[in-house]
Coordinates of C-alpha atoms and ligand atoms in Angstrom, one line a residue:
Chain A
M1 CA 0.2 -0.1 0.0
I2 CA 1.0 3.5 -0.8
L3 CA -0.2 7.0 0.6
G4 CA 0.0 9.4 -1.5
I5 CA -0.3 13.4 -0.9
D6 CA -0.5 16.3 -3.0
T7 CA -1.2 20.2 -1.7
S8 CA 0.3 21.6 -5.0
L9 CA -3.1 22.3 -6.1
G10 CA -6.5 22.1 -3.4
T11 CA -5.5 19.5 -0.7
A12 CA -5.6 15.9 -2.0
V13 CA -4.7 12.2 0.2
A14 CA -5.5 8.7 -1.5
A15 CA -4.4 5.1 -1.1
I16 CA -3.6 2.6 -3.3
A17 CA -2.6 -1.6 -3.4
R18 CA 1.0 -1.7 -5.1
D19 CA -1.6 -3.3 -7.7
G20 CA -3.0 0.2 -8.5
E21 CA -6.8 -0.2 -7.1
V22 CA -7.1 3.4 -5.0
L23 CA -8.1 1.5 -1.3
A24 CA -9.0 6.1 -1.2
D25 CA -9.2 8.6 -2.0
E26 CA -10.2 12.0 0.0
Q27 CA -10.0 15.9 -1.0
S28 CA -11.0 19.2 -0.5
A29 CA -11.9 20.7 -3.2
N30 CA -10.8 24.4 -1.5
P31 CA -7.7 25.4 -3.1
L32 CA -6.8 27.0 0.3
G33 CA -6.9 25.6 3.5
H34 CA -4.8 23.4 3.5
A35 CA -3.6 23.2 7.6
E36 CA -7.1 23.3 7.8
V37 CA -7.9 19.6 6.1
I38 CA -5.7 18.4 5.8
G39 CA -5.6 16.2 9.0
D40 CA -9.3 14.8 8.7
L41 CA -8.3 13.8 5.4
L42 CA -5.4 11.7 5.9
R43 CA -6.9 10.0 9.1
R44 CA -10.1 8.6 6.8
A45 CA -7.2 7.5 3.9
A46 CA -5.0 6.2 6.5
T47 CA -8.5 3.8 7.9
A48 CA -8.8 2.8 3.9
A49 CA -4.7 1.6 4.4
P50 CA -3.3 0.6 8.0
A51 CA 0.1 -0.3 6.8
P52 CA 1.0 1.1 4.2
S53 CA 4.9 1.0 3.0
H54 CA 5.6 4.1 1.4
V55 CA 3.8 8.0 1.5
A56 CA 4.6 9.4 -2.0
I57 CA 4.7 13.0 -1.9
G58 CA 4.1 15.7 -4.6
M59 CA 6.7 18.7 -4.0
G60 CA 5.0 20.9 -6.8
P61 CA 5.1 23.2 -8.5
G62 CA 3.0 25.2 -6.5
P63 CA 1.9 28.0 -4.0
F64 CA 4.4 27.9 -1.3
T65 CA 2.6 28.1 1.2
G66 CA -0.4 25.4 0.5
L67 CA 2.5 23.3 -0.8
R68 CA 4.5 22.6 2.2
V69 CA 2.0 22.2 4.9
G70 CA 1.7 18.7 2.4
I71 CA 5.2 18.3 2.6
A72 CA 5.4 18.9 6.2
T73 CA 2.6 16.4 7.1
A74 CA 3.9 13.8 4.3
R75 CA 7.3 13.2 6.1
A76 CA 6.2 13.4 9.8
Y77 CA 3.0 11.0 9.0
A78 CA 5.7 8.9 7.6
L79 CA 8.4 9.7 10.3
G80 CA 5.7 8.3 12.3
R81 CA 4.7 5.2 10.4
G82 CA 9.2 4.8 9.9
I83 CA 8.3 4.6 6.1
P84 CA 10.4 6.1 3.3
V85 CA 8.9 9.1 1.4
V86 CA 8.9 9.3 -2.3
P87 CA 9.1 12.2 -3.4
V88 CA 6.9 13.3 -7.0
P89 CA 6.6 16.1 -8.7
S90 CA 3.3 16.7 -9.0
H91 CA 2.9 17.4 -12.7
D92 CA 3.9 13.5 -13.4
G93 CA 0.5 13.0 -11.2
V94 CA -1.5 14.4 -13.6
A95 CA -0.1 13.6 -16.5
L96 CA 0.2 9.9 -16.2
G97 CA -3.8 10.4 -15.8
V98 CA -4.2 12.4 -18.9
L99 CA -2.2 9.3 -20.7
L100 CA -4.7 6.5 -18.4
A101 CA -7.6 7.9 -19.5
D102 CA -6.4 8.9 -23.1
A103 CA -5.4 4.8 -22.8
L104 CA -8.2 3.5 -21.8
T105 CA -10.4 5.4 -24.7
G106 CA -7.6 4.5 -27.2
A107 CA -7.1 8.0 -27.7
D108 CA -3.3 8.8 -29.4
T109 CA -2.0 11.4 -26.3
P110 CA 0.0 14.0 -28.5
R111 CA 2.8 15.7 -27.1
F112 CA 1.7 18.0 -23.8
A113 CA 2.2 20.2 -21.7
V114 CA 0.6 19.9 -18.0
V115 CA 0.1 23.8 -17.2
T116 CA -0.7 24.7 -13.3
D117 CA -0.7 28.3 -11.5
A118 CA 1.9 30.0 -10.7
R119 CA 0.7 32.7 -8.9
R120 CA 2.4 36.8 -9.7
R121 CA 1.0 36.5 -13.6
E122 CA 3.3 33.3 -14.5
F123 CA 2.1 30.2 -14.6
A124 CA 4.6 26.5 -14.3
Y125 CA 4.2 24.1 -17.0
S126 CA 6.1 20.5 -17.3
V127 CA 6.2 19.2 -20.6
Y128 CA 5.3 15.3 -21.6
D129 CA 5.5 12.5 -24.3
G130 CA 3.9 9.5 -23.5
L131 CA 4.8 6.5 -21.8
D132 CA 7.8 4.9 -21.3
D133 CA 8.2 1.1 -20.2
D134 CA 8.2 1.4 -17.4
G135 CA 4.1 2.8 -17.1
L136 CA 6.0 6.5 -16.6
P137 CA 5.1 9.6 -17.8
V138 CA 7.8 10.8 -20.7
R139 CA 8.9 14.4 -19.2
I140 CA 10.8 16.1 -21.6
A141 CA 10.7 19.4 -20.2
D142 CA 11.0 19.9 -16.1
A143 CA 9.5 22.0 -14.9
A144 CA 9.5 25.9 -15.4
L145 CA 7.9 29.1 -14.8
S146 CA 6.4 31.3 -18.6
P147 CA 4.8 34.6 -18.2
R148 CA 1.2 34.4 -18.7
D149 CA 1.0 36.1 -22.2
D150 CA 4.2 33.8 -23.3
L151 CA 3.6 30.2 -22.6
D152 CA 1.2 30.1 -26.0
A153 CA 4.4 30.5 -27.8
R154 CA 6.3 28.8 -25.7
L155 CA 4.6 25.4 -26.2
A156 CA 3.8 26.3 -30.0
E157 CA 7.8 26.1 -29.8
A158 CA 7.6 23.2 -27.7
G159 CA 5.1 21.7 -30.2
A160 CA 2.7 20.5 -26.8
V161 CA -0.8 21.0 -26.7
R162 CA -1.7 22.9 -23.4
Y163 CA -3.9 20.9 -20.5
D164 CA -4.7 23.3 -17.4
A165 CA -4.2 21.1 -14.1
T166 CA -7.1 22.5 -11.9
S167 CA -6.7 19.4 -9.7
V168 CA -4.0 17.1 -8.7
S169 CA -5.0 13.4 -7.7
A170 CA -3.6 12.0 -4.9
A171 CA -3.8 8.1 -5.8
M172 CA -2.1 9.2 -9.3
I173 CA 0.5 11.0 -7.7
A174 CA 0.6 7.3 -5.2
L175 CA 0.9 5.3 -9.0
V176 CA 3.8 7.0 -10.5
A177 CA 5.1 6.4 -7.2
A178 CA 4.8 2.8 -7.2
R179 CA 5.3 2.4 -11.2
A180 CA 8.7 5.0 -9.9
L181 CA 9.1 1.8 -7.0
D182 CA 8.8 -0.6 -9.1
A183 CA 11.0 0.0 -11.8
G184 CA 13.9 1.7 -9.3
R185 CA 14.0 4.9 -9.8
T186 CA 13.8 8.0 -8.3
L187 CA 11.7 11.2 -10.0
A188 CA 12.2 14.3 -7.8
E189 CA 14.7 15.5 -5.0
A190 CA 13.8 15.6 -1.6
E191 CA 13.2 19.3 -1.7
P192 CA 10.5 20.9 -3.3
L193 CA 10.1 22.7 -6.5
Y194 CA 8.9 26.1 -5.5
L195 CA 11.1 26.6 -9.2
R196 CA 11.2 30.4 -7.4
S197 CA 13.5 32.2 -5.1
P198 CA 12.0 33.9 -2.4
D199 CA 11.0 37.2 -3.5
V200 CA 12.9 39.4 -1.2
V201 CA 15.7 42.0 -1.5
A202 CA 18.4 43.0 0.4
A203 CA 17.8 45.8 3.4
H204 CA 17.9 49.4 2.3
A205 CA 19.2 52.5 4.3
P206 CA 16.1 53.5 6.6
K207 CA 14.2 56.5 5.3
R208 CA 14.6 59.5 6.7
V209 CA 11.6 60.9 8.6
S210 CA 12.7 64.6 9.1
Chain B
M1 CA 0.2 2.2 32.3
V2 CA 1.3 6.0 32.0
L3 CA 0.1 8.4 34.8
M4 CA -1.1 11.4 32.5
D5 CA -0.4 13.9 35.3
A6 CA 3.3 13.2 33.8
P7 CA 2.2 12.9 30.2
L8 CA 5.1 12.4 27.7
V9 CA 4.2 15.7 25.2
L10 CA 6.0 16.5 21.3
G11 CA 6.2 20.1 21.0
I12 CA 6.7 21.5 17.7
E13 CA 7.3 25.2 17.4
T14 CA 7.4 27.1 14.2
S15 CA 6.1 30.9 14.6
C16 CA 8.8 32.8 14.1
D17 CA 12.2 31.8 13.1
E18 CA 12.5 29.0 15.7
T19 CA 12.1 26.1 14.9
G20 CA 11.5 24.3 17.5
I21 CA 10.7 20.5 19.6
G22 CA 10.3 19.9 23.1
I23 CA 10.2 16.8 24.5
V24 CA 8.8 16.6 28.5
R25 CA 7.4 14.4 30.5
G26 CA 5.2 16.1 32.9
R27 CA 7.1 19.4 34.2
Q28 CA 10.5 17.4 33.5
L29 CA 12.4 18.9 30.0
L30 CA 13.9 16.7 28.2
S31 CA 14.7 18.0 25.5
N32 CA 14.9 21.7 23.9
T33 CA 16.0 21.4 20.3
I34 CA 16.3 24.7 18.1
A35 CA 17.0 25.2 15.1
S36 CA 16.7 29.3 13.7
S37 CA 17.0 30.4 10.7
M38 CA 18.8 33.3 11.8
D39 CA 21.2 33.9 10.0
E40 CA 19.6 33.5 6.8
H41 CA 17.5 37.1 7.7
A42 CA 20.6 38.5 9.0
R43 CA 20.9 40.2 5.0
Y44 CA 17.1 41.5 5.1
G45 CA 16.8 43.4 8.6
G46 CA 14.2 41.2 10.2
V47 CA 12.7 38.2 9.4
V48 CA 11.4 37.5 6.2
P49 CA 8.0 35.0 6.4
E50 CA 8.7 33.1 3.3
V51 CA 12.7 32.3 4.2
A52 CA 11.2 31.5 7.5
A53 CA 9.1 29.2 6.1
R54 CA 11.1 27.5 3.6
A55 CA 13.6 26.7 6.4
H56 CA 11.3 25.3 9.7
L57 CA 9.8 21.9 6.4
E58 CA 13.8 22.2 5.9
A59 CA 14.9 21.6 9.8
L60 CA 11.1 20.0 10.9
Q61 CA 12.6 16.1 10.9
P62 CA 15.9 16.6 11.7
S63 CA 15.2 18.9 14.6
I64 CA 12.3 15.5 16.2
D65 CA 15.4 13.2 15.5
A66 CA 17.6 15.8 17.4
A67 CA 14.6 15.6 19.9
L68 CA 14.2 12.4 20.2
A69 CA 17.8 11.3 20.6
E70 CA 18.1 13.7 23.6
A71 CA 15.2 13.0 25.4
G72 CA 16.7 8.8 24.9
V73 CA 13.0 7.8 23.8
A74 CA 11.3 6.3 20.4
L75 CA 7.9 8.1 19.0
S76 CA 6.5 5.0 19.5
D77 CA 6.7 6.3 23.4
I78 CA 4.9 9.5 22.7
D79 CA 1.4 10.3 24.4
A80 CA 0.5 13.1 22.8
V81 CA 1.5 15.8 20.4
A82 CA 1.5 19.5 20.6
V83 CA 1.8 22.1 18.2
T84 CA 1.4 25.9 17.9
S85 CA -1.5 27.6 16.1
G86 CA -0.9 30.7 16.9
P87 CA -0.1 33.8 16.8
G88 CA 2.8 34.3 14.4
L89 CA 3.6 34.3 10.9
A90 CA 0.4 32.1 9.3
G91 CA 2.8 30.3 6.3
A92 CA 5.5 29.5 9.3
L93 CA 2.8 27.9 11.6
M94 CA 1.3 26.3 8.9
V95 CA 4.3 23.9 8.7
G96 CA 3.8 22.9 12.1
V97 CA 0.4 22.1 12.0
G98 CA 0.7 20.0 9.0
A99 CA 4.0 18.1 10.5
A100 CA 1.7 17.6 13.7
K101 CA -0.7 16.4 11.9
G102 CA 0.9 14.1 10.3
L103 CA 3.1 12.9 13.0
A104 CA -0.5 12.6 15.7
V105 CA -3.0 10.6 12.8
A106 CA 1.1 8.5 12.1
L107 CA 1.6 7.5 15.6
D108 CA -2.7 7.5 16.5
K109 CA -1.6 9.6 20.0
P110 CA -3.8 12.7 20.8
L111 CA -2.7 16.6 19.6
Y112 CA -3.2 19.6 21.7
A113 CA -3.0 22.7 19.4
V114 CA -1.9 25.4 21.7
N115 CA -0.9 28.8 21.7
H116 CA 2.2 30.4 21.4
L117 CA 2.3 33.2 23.7
V118 CA 0.6 31.6 26.8
G119 CA 3.4 28.6 26.3
H120 CA 5.8 31.5 26.8
I121 CA 4.5 31.3 30.2
A122 CA 4.3 27.3 30.5
A123 CA 8.2 27.6 30.1
D124 CA 9.1 28.7 33.9
I125 CA 6.9 25.5 35.1
L126 CA 10.4 23.0 33.4
D127 CA 12.3 25.3 35.8
A128 CA 13.3 22.1 37.9
D129 CA 15.0 24.9 40.2
A130 CA 12.0 27.4 41.4
G131 CA 9.2 26.8 43.1
E132 CA 6.1 26.3 41.8
L133 CA 3.8 29.0 39.4
E134 CA 1.8 30.5 42.3
Y135 CA -1.2 32.9 40.6
P136 CA -2.6 35.2 39.9
T137 CA 1.1 36.7 38.5
V138 CA 1.4 39.8 35.8
A139 CA 3.1 38.2 32.4
L140 CA 5.3 40.2 30.8
L141 CA 6.3 38.6 27.2
V142 CA 8.9 40.5 25.1
S143 CA 9.9 39.1 21.6
G144 CA 10.8 40.4 18.6
G145 CA 7.2 39.6 17.3
H146 CA 4.9 40.2 20.6
T147 CA 5.1 42.6 23.7
S148 CA 2.2 41.9 25.9
L149 CA 1.1 42.5 29.5
L150 CA -0.9 39.0 30.9
L151 CA -2.5 38.5 34.3
V152 CA -2.1 34.6 34.7
R153 CA -4.7 33.5 37.0
D154 CA -4.2 30.0 36.0
L155 CA -1.6 28.6 33.3
T156 CA -4.7 25.8 31.2
S157 CA -7.5 28.3 31.9
D158 CA -7.8 31.7 32.7
V159 CA -5.5 34.2 31.2
E160 CA -6.0 37.6 30.5
L161 CA -4.8 40.4 28.3
L162 CA -3.6 42.9 29.3
G163 CA -2.1 45.5 26.7
E164 CA 0.1 44.2 24.1
T165 CA 1.8 46.3 21.5
M166 CA -0.4 49.1 18.3
D167 CA 2.8 49.1 16.3
D168 CA 5.9 47.3 16.6
A169 CA 6.9 44.5 19.2
A170 CA 9.6 45.8 21.6
G171 CA 12.4 43.1 19.5
E172 CA 12.0 45.1 16.2
A173 CA 12.7 48.4 17.5
F174 CA 15.4 47.4 18.3
D175 CA 16.6 45.5 15.1
K176 CA 15.1 48.6 13.9
V177 CA 16.9 51.3 15.8
A178 CA 19.9 48.9 15.2
R179 CA 19.9 50.0 11.6
L180 CA 19.6 53.5 12.4
L181 CA 23.1 52.9 14.0
K182 CA 24.3 51.4 11.2
L183 CA 23.8 48.1 13.6
P184 CA 23.9 44.4 11.8
Y185 CA 21.1 42.1 12.6
P186 CA 19.8 40.9 15.3
G187 CA 19.2 44.3 16.7
G188 CA 19.0 43.2 20.7
P189 CA 22.4 42.4 21.8
E190 CA 24.4 44.9 19.1
I191 CA 22.5 47.8 21.0
D192 CA 23.4 46.2 24.3
R193 CA 27.0 46.4 23.0
A194 CA 26.7 49.1 21.9
A195 CA 25.7 50.8 25.4
A196 CA 27.5 49.8 27.6
D197 CA 30.0 52.6 27.8
G198 CA 27.0 54.7 27.0
D199 CA 24.7 57.2 29.5
P200 CA 21.8 56.2 29.6
T201 CA 20.1 59.6 30.5
A202 CA 21.9 60.9 28.1
I203 CA 18.9 61.7 25.9
R204 CA 14.9 61.9 27.3
F205 CA 13.5 60.0 24.0
P206 CA 10.1 59.3 24.3
R207 CA 8.4 57.0 27.0
G208 CA 5.1 55.5 24.4
L209 CA 1.3 55.6 25.9
S210 CA 2.8 56.5 28.9
R211 CA 0.8 60.5 29.2
A212 CA -1.8 60.8 31.4
S213 CA -4.1 60.9 29.0
D214 CA -3.1 57.5 27.9
M215 CA -4.2 55.8 31.1
A216 CA -7.5 55.3 30.5
S217 CA -7.8 53.6 27.1
H218 CA -4.8 52.2 27.0
R219 CA -2.5 52.0 30.6
Y220 CA -0.9 48.4 29.6
D221 CA -1.1 49.2 25.8
F222 CA 2.6 49.8 24.1
S223 CA 4.2 52.3 21.0
F224 CA 7.4 51.5 20.2
S225 CA 7.4 53.3 16.1
G226 CA 7.0 57.0 17.5
L227 CA 10.5 56.1 19.7
K228 CA 11.7 55.1 16.6
T229 CA 10.9 57.4 14.6
A230 CA 12.2 60.1 18.1
V231 CA 15.7 58.1 17.8
A232 CA 15.1 58.5 13.7
R233 CA 15.6 62.3 14.5
W234 CA 17.5 62.9 16.8
V235 CA 20.6 60.9 14.8
E236 CA 19.8 62.8 11.5
Q237 CA 19.8 66.4 13.2
H238 CA 23.5 65.6 14.8
E239 CA 24.5 64.4 11.0
A240 CA 22.5 67.8 9.9
A241 CA 24.5 69.9 12.1
G242 CA 27.8 67.6 11.5
E243 CA 27.9 66.8 14.6
P244 CA 29.3 63.0 15.2
V245 CA 26.6 60.7 16.2
P246 CA 27.5 59.1 19.7
V247 CA 26.2 55.7 18.9
A248 CA 27.2 54.4 22.8
D249 CA 24.8 57.7 24.2
V250 CA 21.6 56.9 21.7
A251 CA 21.8 53.2 22.4
A252 CA 21.8 53.4 26.1
S253 CA 19.2 56.4 25.8
F254 CA 17.2 54.4 23.6
R255 CA 17.3 51.4 24.9
E256 CA 16.8 52.8 28.9
A257 CA 13.4 54.2 27.1
V258 CA 12.3 50.8 26.3
V259 CA 13.1 48.9 29.2
D260 CA 11.6 51.8 31.1
V261 CA 8.1 51.9 29.6
L262 CA 7.9 47.8 29.9
V263 CA 9.1 47.9 33.4
T264 CA 7.0 50.9 34.7
K265 CA 3.9 49.6 33.0
A266 CA 4.5 45.5 34.5
L267 CA 4.8 46.9 38.0
D268 CA 1.5 49.6 37.4
A269 CA -0.2 46.0 36.7
C270 CA 0.9 44.1 39.5
E271 CA 0.3 47.4 41.7
R272 CA -3.4 48.2 40.5
F273 CA -4.4 44.6 40.9
G274 CA -3.0 44.1 43.7
V275 CA -0.4 40.8 42.9
P276 CA 2.4 40.7 44.1
R277 CA 4.6 38.5 41.2
L278 CA 5.5 38.8 37.9
L279 CA 6.9 36.4 35.3
L280 CA 9.2 37.6 32.6
G281 CA 9.1 35.7 29.3
G282 CA 10.4 36.3 25.6
G283 CA 13.5 37.0 23.7
V284 CA 14.1 40.0 25.3
I285 CA 14.4 38.6 28.3
A286 CA 17.7 38.2 27.5
N287 CA 18.1 41.6 27.2
K288 CA 21.1 42.5 30.6
R289 CA 19.5 45.7 31.2
L290 CA 16.0 44.7 31.4
R291 CA 16.2 42.0 33.8
D292 CA 18.3 44.1 36.2
V293 CA 15.7 47.3 36.5
A294 CA 12.8 44.8 36.5
L295 CA 14.4 42.6 39.3
E296 CA 15.5 46.3 41.2
R297 CA 12.6 48.2 41.0
A298 CA 10.2 44.7 41.4
A299 CA 12.2 44.8 44.4
A300 CA 12.1 48.3 45.9
A301 CA 7.9 47.6 45.1
G302 CA 7.6 44.4 46.8
V303 CA 7.2 42.4 44.2
A304 CA 8.7 38.8 43.3
V305 CA 9.6 38.2 39.3
R306 CA 10.5 35.2 37.8
I307 CA 12.9 34.1 34.7
P308 CA 12.7 31.0 32.8
P309 CA 15.9 30.2 32.4
L310 CA 17.3 32.4 28.8
R311 CA 17.0 28.9 26.4
L312 CA 13.2 28.8 27.7
C313 CA 12.5 32.6 27.2
T314 CA 12.9 32.4 23.4
D315 CA 10.8 30.8 21.0
N316 CA 11.2 26.7 21.3
G317 CA 8.6 23.7 21.5
A318 CA 9.2 23.2 24.9
M319 CA 6.8 25.2 26.0
I320 CA 4.8 24.0 23.7
A321 CA 4.7 20.3 24.9
A322 CA 4.5 21.7 28.3
L323 CA 1.5 23.4 28.3
A324 CA -0.1 20.6 26.4
A325 CA 1.2 18.4 28.9
E326 CA -0.4 20.8 31.9
L327 CA -3.7 20.7 29.4
I328 CA -3.4 17.0 29.6
A329 CA -2.8 16.6 33.3
S330 CA -6.1 19.5 33.7
G331 CA -8.2 17.5 32.3
C332 CA -8.7 18.7 28.9
R333 CA -9.7 16.8 25.8
P334 CA -7.4 17.5 22.8
S335 CA -7.7 19.7 20.0
T336 CA -9.7 18.1 16.8
L337 CA -7.9 18.5 13.8
A338 CA -9.7 20.5 11.5
F339 CA -7.7 23.7 13.0
G340 CA -5.5 25.7 11.0
A341 CA -3.0 28.1 11.2
D342 CA -4.1 31.9 13.4
S343 CA -1.8 34.5 13.0
T344 CA -4.1 36.9 15.7
L345 CA -5.2 33.7 17.7
P346 CA -6.0 35.8 21.3
V347 CA -4.6 34.8 24.5
T348 CA -7.9 33.8 26.0
E349 CA -7.6 30.7 23.2
I350 CA -5.1 28.5 25.3
Q351 CA -6.1 25.5 23.3
V352 CA -7.3 25.7 19.8
A353 CA -10.3 23.6 18.6
E354 CA -10.6 21.0 21.7
D355 CA -12.6 18.2 20.9
P356 CA -15.9 18.1 22.2
D357 CA -16.4 14.0 21.6
A358 CA -13.5 13.3 22.9
T359 CA -12.0 11.8 26.3
A360 CA -9.7 13.4 28.2
P361 CA -5.9 11.1 28.5
G362 CA -6.1 11.6 31.8
A363 CA -9.3 10.5 32.4
A364 CA -9.1 7.4 33.7
L365 CA -7.5 8.5 36.7
G366 CA -10.8 11.0 37.5
P367 CA -10.3 13.6 40.5
T368 CA -6.3 12.3 41.1
A369 CA -5.0 14.3 37.7
V370 CA -3.0 17.3 39.5
R371 CA -4.1 20.6 38.7
V372 CA -1.9 23.5 38.1
S373 CA -3.3 25.5 40.6
T374 CA -4.8 24.7 43.9
Ligands
ZN401 ZN1 7.9 34.1 21.0

């Protein structure tokens, strides 16, 4: 059993069996309020899957404050259970969902970009092209930021159609992790995909008051 | 069976720039592990919330591991998890809240979401060398994030806010005046160093909200932004006149103004409420001049001063764990899992989201559960 947690876009917690069967799929539609809802979602999923072997974490990209809630919760849960975490790029979960849905209908999925809001008039996007032999989405361009107005031109250049994600499935995050584990592959670093430095400027001289 | 008047509690504190993990057994301190991101904020001249929140996420797991190792306990031994729900920086608090929920669900243990400010008071009960904390007591909490005067009738059930800062926290005022004097961050120790050779009576800087006309509605409130502006104006006028700025005198006089107003208002509260006890807490208590003046003037006023060990005065997880341990010993039920971070949590809310449907961990003990006050 693998527990999946993603708070890059809403709050989602799921549990799957190692063969991919979904045992629990909990989510909150509220794009905010991650800290408020994650405990109850986690408890429900953990009740359905009481002995997970791994915790898959969506590492973003996504709005930082919410993203961190899921990562902090997932790491602490794994620590408490004494099981390892499996970091997964959140866009990989979206991409696997798109590719599996098309595979079910027999549709041929063109090269596509998973696009999510990155605030500050920017989008985050990653480009995918089909599934590989491990059943994982082939990520041909890692997550990057683009000004909103430039995105379509960039995607045209990359030959990718645009897929705007409105949610990330924690079950798909868990399934990506299961397939990565089966293949012995690591898909993401242990740290969040912030893509942006903290937006601060060094202290300037104090303003005059007289 | 575990006696719940001495529960083993792991506390998580992430309200500002210190990632604090504390482990207590009742009133016994087993670990006070702190990872600070202060150095990362130094070049910005103040705490940057996003930098602090990132640092918390990085520091949490190593800090939990370190605290468990120091305490010599395993996570499976823990009776309850405690976490700061507020007040503090929202994004920073949420990292701790998420981690606490993950841990509590994984261990299937009760979770106590508590108030950071009341935690500062609870730090006192971990001081094994001090006698029992007596009630009521006035508490003055001073740090880079808060400046509050409280009347504590019972740590777990009755804390009243007498006053707080209307603008900058006292620690923030130290940081800002340090910058005016071209001293590095954090300002507290730098101002102290600069003030060592200065004359605290050289310049009469204003004492905020201390006029007779302030007594009606702001008797126990603080304001430090006017003081900061007065220091800035004084320095500018000297620079404009081509005179060298006597940094030592400015630093000593500024510090005296802050210390004077803090101690005066705290002792005024002691007198008005007939409470001969004053508890000091918060990181600014590290300021020796503040401690000295408070002790000297309190002694003259017949007020007994309690100061927790300094490593328990700065933000830490041990005080959060200690407060939860007292709540458990008082028979309080755990919190639900449905609380969030509350950056402006009022001090009267000692515990957040107490679950009416839960059973208190100490319930089995019935009337033998120890209350804090008698
Ligand atoms: Zn504090």
